[in-house]
Short mmCIF file of C-alpha atoms and ligand atoms in Angstrom, two decimals:
data_model
loop_
_atom_site.label_atom_id
_atom_site.label_comp_id
_atom_site.label_asym_id
_atom_site.label_seq_id
_atom_site.Cartn_x
_atom_site.Cartn_y
_atom_site.Cartn_z
CA MET A 1 91.45 141.35 120.23
CA LYS A 2 94.76 142.70 118.95
CA SER A 3 93.53 143.72 115.53
CA LYS A 4 92.50 147.27 114.71
CA ILE A 5 89.68 147.54 112.20
CA THR A 6 89.10 150.74 110.21
CA TRP A 7 85.94 150.98 108.10
CA TYR A 8 85.55 153.11 104.98
CA GLN A 9 82.40 153.96 103.04
CA SER A 10 84.08 153.47 99.67
CA LEU A 11 87.57 152.65 98.43
CA ASP A 12 89.02 151.57 95.12
CA SER A 13 90.22 148.36 96.76
CA THR A 14 90.97 147.56 100.40
CA ASN A 15 94.21 145.86 99.26
CA ASN A 16 95.24 149.07 97.47
CA GLU A 17 94.41 151.19 100.53
CA ALA A 18 96.35 148.86 102.83
CA LEU A 19 99.32 149.12 100.46
CA ARG A 20 99.10 152.92 100.35
CA GLN A 21 99.13 153.09 104.16
CA ILE A 22 101.55 150.20 104.69
CA GLY A 23 104.29 152.30 106.31
CA SER A 24 102.05 153.48 109.13
CA LEU A 25 99.98 150.32 109.70
CA ASP A 26 100.85 147.85 112.46
CA SER A 27 100.60 144.12 111.93
CA LEU A 28 96.96 142.97 112.29
CA SER A 29 95.56 146.29 111.06
CA VAL A 30 92.42 145.72 109.03
CA ILE A 31 91.08 147.99 106.28
CA ALA A 32 87.41 147.30 105.51
CA SER A 33 85.10 149.00 103.04
CA ARG A 34 81.36 148.92 102.39
CA PHE A 35 82.01 149.40 98.68
CA GLN A 36 84.90 149.02 96.27
CA THR A 37 85.10 150.83 92.95
CA ALA A 38 87.98 148.68 91.64
CA GLY A 39 87.95 145.50 93.72
CA ARG A 40 90.64 143.09 92.58
CA GLY A 41 90.58 139.31 92.32
CA GLN A 42 93.11 136.65 91.44
CA ARG A 43 94.61 136.41 87.94
CA GLY A 44 93.82 140.07 87.18
CA ASN A 45 90.07 139.52 87.57
CA SER A 46 87.86 142.11 89.21
CA TRP A 47 85.80 141.56 92.36
CA THR A 48 82.38 143.16 92.44
CA SER A 49 80.03 143.43 95.37
CA ARG A 50 76.88 145.45 96.01
CA SER A 51 77.35 148.40 98.37
CA GLY A 52 76.94 147.57 102.06
CA GLU A 53 75.78 144.00 101.48
CA ASN A 54 78.98 142.03 101.84
CA LEU A 55 82.26 141.90 103.67
CA MET A 56 85.39 143.22 101.94
CA PHE A 57 88.53 143.75 103.91
CA SER A 58 92.30 143.43 103.97
CA ILE A 59 94.46 142.30 106.85
CA VAL A 60 98.04 143.55 107.11
CA LEU A 61 100.56 141.07 108.53
CA LYS A 62 104.15 141.97 109.26
CA ASN A 63 105.21 138.72 110.88
CA GLY A 64 108.25 137.93 108.74
CA PHE A 65 107.15 134.39 107.84
CA PRO A 66 109.85 132.39 106.03
CA VAL A 67 109.15 132.56 102.28
CA ARG A 68 109.05 128.74 102.01
CA LYS A 69 106.32 128.65 104.66
CA GLN A 70 104.20 131.36 103.04
CA PHE A 71 101.38 128.91 102.28
CA VAL A 72 100.47 129.03 106.00
CA ILE A 73 98.98 132.45 105.27
CA ASN A 74 96.63 130.87 102.71
CA GLU A 75 95.81 128.17 105.24
CA MET A 76 95.06 130.58 108.09
CA ALA A 77 92.94 132.86 105.93
CA SER A 78 90.97 130.06 104.27
CA LEU A 79 90.39 128.15 107.49
CA SER A 80 89.22 131.30 109.27
CA VAL A 81 86.54 131.80 106.61
CA VAL A 82 85.54 128.13 106.84
CA LYS A 83 85.20 128.38 110.65
CA LEU A 84 83.24 131.63 110.41
CA LEU A 85 80.81 130.00 108.00
CA GLU A 86 80.57 126.90 110.20
CA ARG A 87 79.42 129.15 113.05
CA HIS A 88 76.45 129.97 110.84
CA SER A 89 75.85 126.28 110.09
CA LEU A 90 77.36 126.37 106.60
CA ALA A 91 79.69 123.54 105.66
CA ALA A 92 82.32 125.22 103.50
CA LYS A 93 85.28 123.79 101.62
CA ILE A 94 88.54 125.30 100.41
CA LYS A 95 89.03 125.08 96.67
CA TRP A 96 92.79 125.14 96.36
CA PRO A 97 94.51 127.45 96.88
CA ASN A 98 92.03 129.72 98.63
CA ASP A 99 88.55 130.03 97.13
CA ILE A 100 85.84 129.14 99.59
CA TYR A 101 82.94 127.07 98.32
CA VAL A 102 79.60 125.97 99.66
CA GLY A 103 78.63 122.97 97.57
CA ASP A 104 79.80 123.85 94.05
CA ARG A 105 79.34 127.60 94.50
CA LYS A 106 81.87 130.25 95.45
CA ILE A 107 81.02 132.26 98.57
CA CYS A 108 84.39 133.91 99.21
CA GLY A 109 87.54 134.89 97.35
CA ILE A 110 90.93 135.66 98.83
CA LEU A 111 93.74 137.71 97.27
CA ILE A 112 97.04 137.53 99.15
CA GLU A 113 99.79 139.95 98.15
CA ASN A 114 103.18 139.31 99.75
CA SER A 115 106.41 141.26 99.57
CA VAL A 116 109.65 139.36 99.97
CA ASN A 117 112.67 140.51 101.92
CA GLY A 118 115.51 137.99 101.47
CA ASP A 119 114.19 134.63 102.70
CA LYS A 120 111.40 136.23 104.75
CA LEU A 121 108.12 137.86 103.85
CA GLY A 122 108.27 141.64 104.32
CA ARG A 123 104.53 142.12 104.65
CA SER A 124 101.39 140.37 103.56
CA ILE A 125 98.12 141.96 102.57
CA ILE A 126 95.34 139.41 102.85
CA GLY A 127 92.29 140.65 100.93
CA ILE A 128 89.08 138.79 101.62
CA GLY A 129 85.65 139.18 100.03
CA ILE A 130 82.81 137.21 101.61
CA ASN A 131 79.36 137.31 100.04
CA VAL A 132 77.05 137.90 102.98
CA ASN A 133 73.70 139.57 102.26
CA GLN A 134 73.68 139.75 98.46
CA ARG A 135 70.79 137.89 96.81
CA ASP A 136 71.45 138.40 93.07
CA PHE A 137 74.73 138.36 91.21
CA PRO A 138 75.79 139.52 87.74
CA GLU A 139 75.10 136.89 85.05
CA ASN A 140 78.75 136.69 84.01
CA LEU A 141 79.88 135.20 87.36
CA PRO A 142 80.08 131.43 86.91
CA ASN A 143 78.81 130.07 90.24
CA PRO A 144 78.42 132.68 93.00
CA THR A 145 76.55 132.28 96.25
CA SER A 146 76.22 134.18 99.53
CA MET A 147 75.42 133.38 103.14
CA LEU A 148 71.90 134.72 102.51
CA CYS A 149 71.46 132.53 99.40
CA GLU A 150 72.53 129.53 101.52
CA GLY A 151 69.80 130.19 104.07
CA VAL A 152 71.57 132.32 106.69
CA GLU A 153 69.60 135.33 108.01
CA LYS A 154 70.85 138.84 107.09
CA LEU A 155 73.93 139.72 109.11
CA ASP A 156 75.75 142.89 110.10
CA PRO A 157 79.07 142.87 108.18
CA GLU A 158 80.79 144.84 110.98
CA LEU A 159 79.96 142.23 113.63
CA LEU A 160 80.87 139.45 111.25
CA LEU A 161 84.31 140.99 110.69
CA GLU A 162 84.91 141.18 114.44
CA ASP A 163 84.07 137.46 114.71
CA PHE A 164 86.30 136.71 111.76
CA MET A 165 89.28 138.49 113.34
CA ARG A 166 88.88 136.57 116.62
CA ILE A 167 89.01 133.32 114.65
CA PHE A 168 91.96 134.53 112.56
CA GLU A 169 93.95 135.55 115.64
CA ASN A 170 93.52 132.04 117.04
CA PHE A 171 94.82 130.52 113.82
CA LEU A 172 97.88 132.80 114.06
CA LEU A 173 98.78 130.90 117.22
CA THR A 174 98.17 127.46 115.70
CA ASP A 175 101.18 125.27 114.82
CA VAL A 176 101.95 124.55 111.17
CA ASP A 177 101.15 120.81 111.29
CA THR A 178 97.69 121.42 112.74
CA LEU A 179 97.06 124.11 110.13
CA ARG A 180 98.07 121.76 107.32
CA ASN A 181 95.90 118.91 108.62
CA GLU A 182 92.90 121.21 109.03
CA TYR A 183 93.45 122.61 105.55
CA LEU A 184 93.60 119.13 104.00
CA GLY A 185 90.54 118.10 106.00
CA HIS A 186 88.54 120.95 104.49
CA MET A 187 89.75 120.77 100.91
CA TYR A 188 87.17 120.82 98.13
CA ARG A 189 87.14 117.51 96.23
CA PHE A 190 89.97 116.04 98.32
CA GLY A 191 90.30 112.31 97.63
CA GLU A 192 87.50 112.31 95.01
CA GLU A 193 88.23 111.48 91.42
CA CYS A 194 87.34 114.51 89.30
CA GLU A 195 88.29 116.42 86.18
CA PHE A 196 91.03 119.04 85.95
CA LYS A 197 92.59 121.13 83.21
CA ASP A 198 96.36 121.24 82.81
CA ILE A 199 96.69 124.90 81.80
CA GLU A 200 100.11 124.67 80.15
CA LYS A 201 99.20 121.61 78.04
CA ASN A 202 95.61 122.88 77.57
CA LYS A 203 94.43 119.33 78.31
CA LEU A 204 91.69 117.88 80.47
CA PHE A 205 92.51 114.93 82.69
CA LYS A 206 90.97 112.93 85.51
CA GLY A 207 92.69 112.64 88.84
CA THR A 208 92.40 112.68 92.61
CA ILE A 209 93.79 115.38 94.91
CA SER A 210 96.13 113.76 97.41
CA GLY A 211 97.43 116.87 99.22
CA VAL A 212 99.60 119.97 98.96
CA ASP A 213 103.37 120.01 99.22
CA GLU A 214 105.45 122.10 101.64
CA ILE A 215 105.27 125.21 99.45
CA GLY A 216 101.57 124.83 98.79
CA ARG A 217 101.57 123.23 95.34
CA LEU A 218 98.64 120.97 94.56
CA LEU A 219 99.35 117.22 94.39
CA ILE A 220 97.12 115.23 92.04
CA LYS A 221 97.30 111.53 91.30
CA ALA A 222 96.29 111.28 87.63
CA THR A 223 93.89 108.38 87.03
CA GLY A 224 95.87 105.44 85.68
CA GLY A 225 98.98 107.60 85.63
CA GLU A 226 101.58 109.48 87.54
CA ASP A 227 101.58 111.84 90.53
CA ARG A 228 101.53 115.44 89.35
CA THR A 229 102.47 118.67 91.14
CA TYR A 230 100.90 121.96 90.14
CA GLY A 231 101.67 125.53 91.14
CA PHE A 232 99.15 128.35 91.23
CA LYS A 233 97.70 129.10 87.76
CA GLU A 234 99.00 125.79 86.35
CA VAL A 235 95.82 123.77 86.88
CA ALA A 236 92.09 124.48 86.98
CA PHE A 237 89.18 122.54 88.40
CA VAL A 238 86.49 121.60 85.91
CA ILE A 239 83.24 122.29 87.76
C1 BTN B 301 89.34 136.07 93.94
O1 BTN B 301 88.58 135.15 94.23
O2 BTN B 301 89.66 136.27 92.76
C2 BTN B 301 89.88 136.93 95.04
C3 BTN B 301 88.93 138.03 95.39
C4 BTN B 301 89.39 138.90 96.54
C5 BTN B 301 88.44 140.03 96.80
C6 BTN B 301 88.81 140.82 98.01
S1 BTN B 301 87.56 141.98 98.46
C7 BTN B 301 88.64 142.73 99.59
C8 BTN B 301 90.01 142.75 98.96
N1 BTN B 301 90.17 143.94 98.15
C9 BTN B 301 90.29 143.65 96.86
O3 BTN B 301 90.43 144.48 95.94
N2 BTN B 301 90.24 142.32 96.68
C10 BTN B 301 90.09 141.62 97.93
#
């Protein structure tokens, strides 16, 4: 294994810590923490997790991916979580762009923070929170679940992270077409007619996901209408 994992008892956020140490961290360094006091999610949300029960970590990548291909990072991270869960007999799906669901419940969130250097990515910090051993969740979370809630026995987060990194390192070597096909093959609600919300128009509509484009935008065929393309934060699933 090429990755180097460092565990902390408590941090504000593993993404923040990775950013603070970015100058001295090699690619594939991993910052993991048993607790976060200010865990961050997408769209400015917070990420909460009971101390020691779950897996919270950030991977540093300094691979200089072309900016236009940056969605491969989402694909590698999401697919690695899906494969990890499959090893524990959980069939997981990727809710575009990178939430991981079991059934209609969220088991993992991913926050990717890239820096851009010309037409290449400078560095990526891939923050991943997987609910592992937590049984109860705050009432305000819409639809959380954990590996334990889905019937998996209690697991050691440290061993789970080592397994995760082995899977992730394999995906780093996988070609982009295979990654894309695997991603599409594991997409939540792919090919099923369902309801979405167009955020800009503040309108609900029915449609069917048909794929993602080269830069990772979601392609939806609106029922009885046109093909639509949505960037991150422009569309929401109605669950
Ligand atoms: C989301 O679903 O909104 C993304 C959640 C990402 C949470 C993880 S936990 C480890 C890493 N550190 C953070 O502060 N956030 C990510």
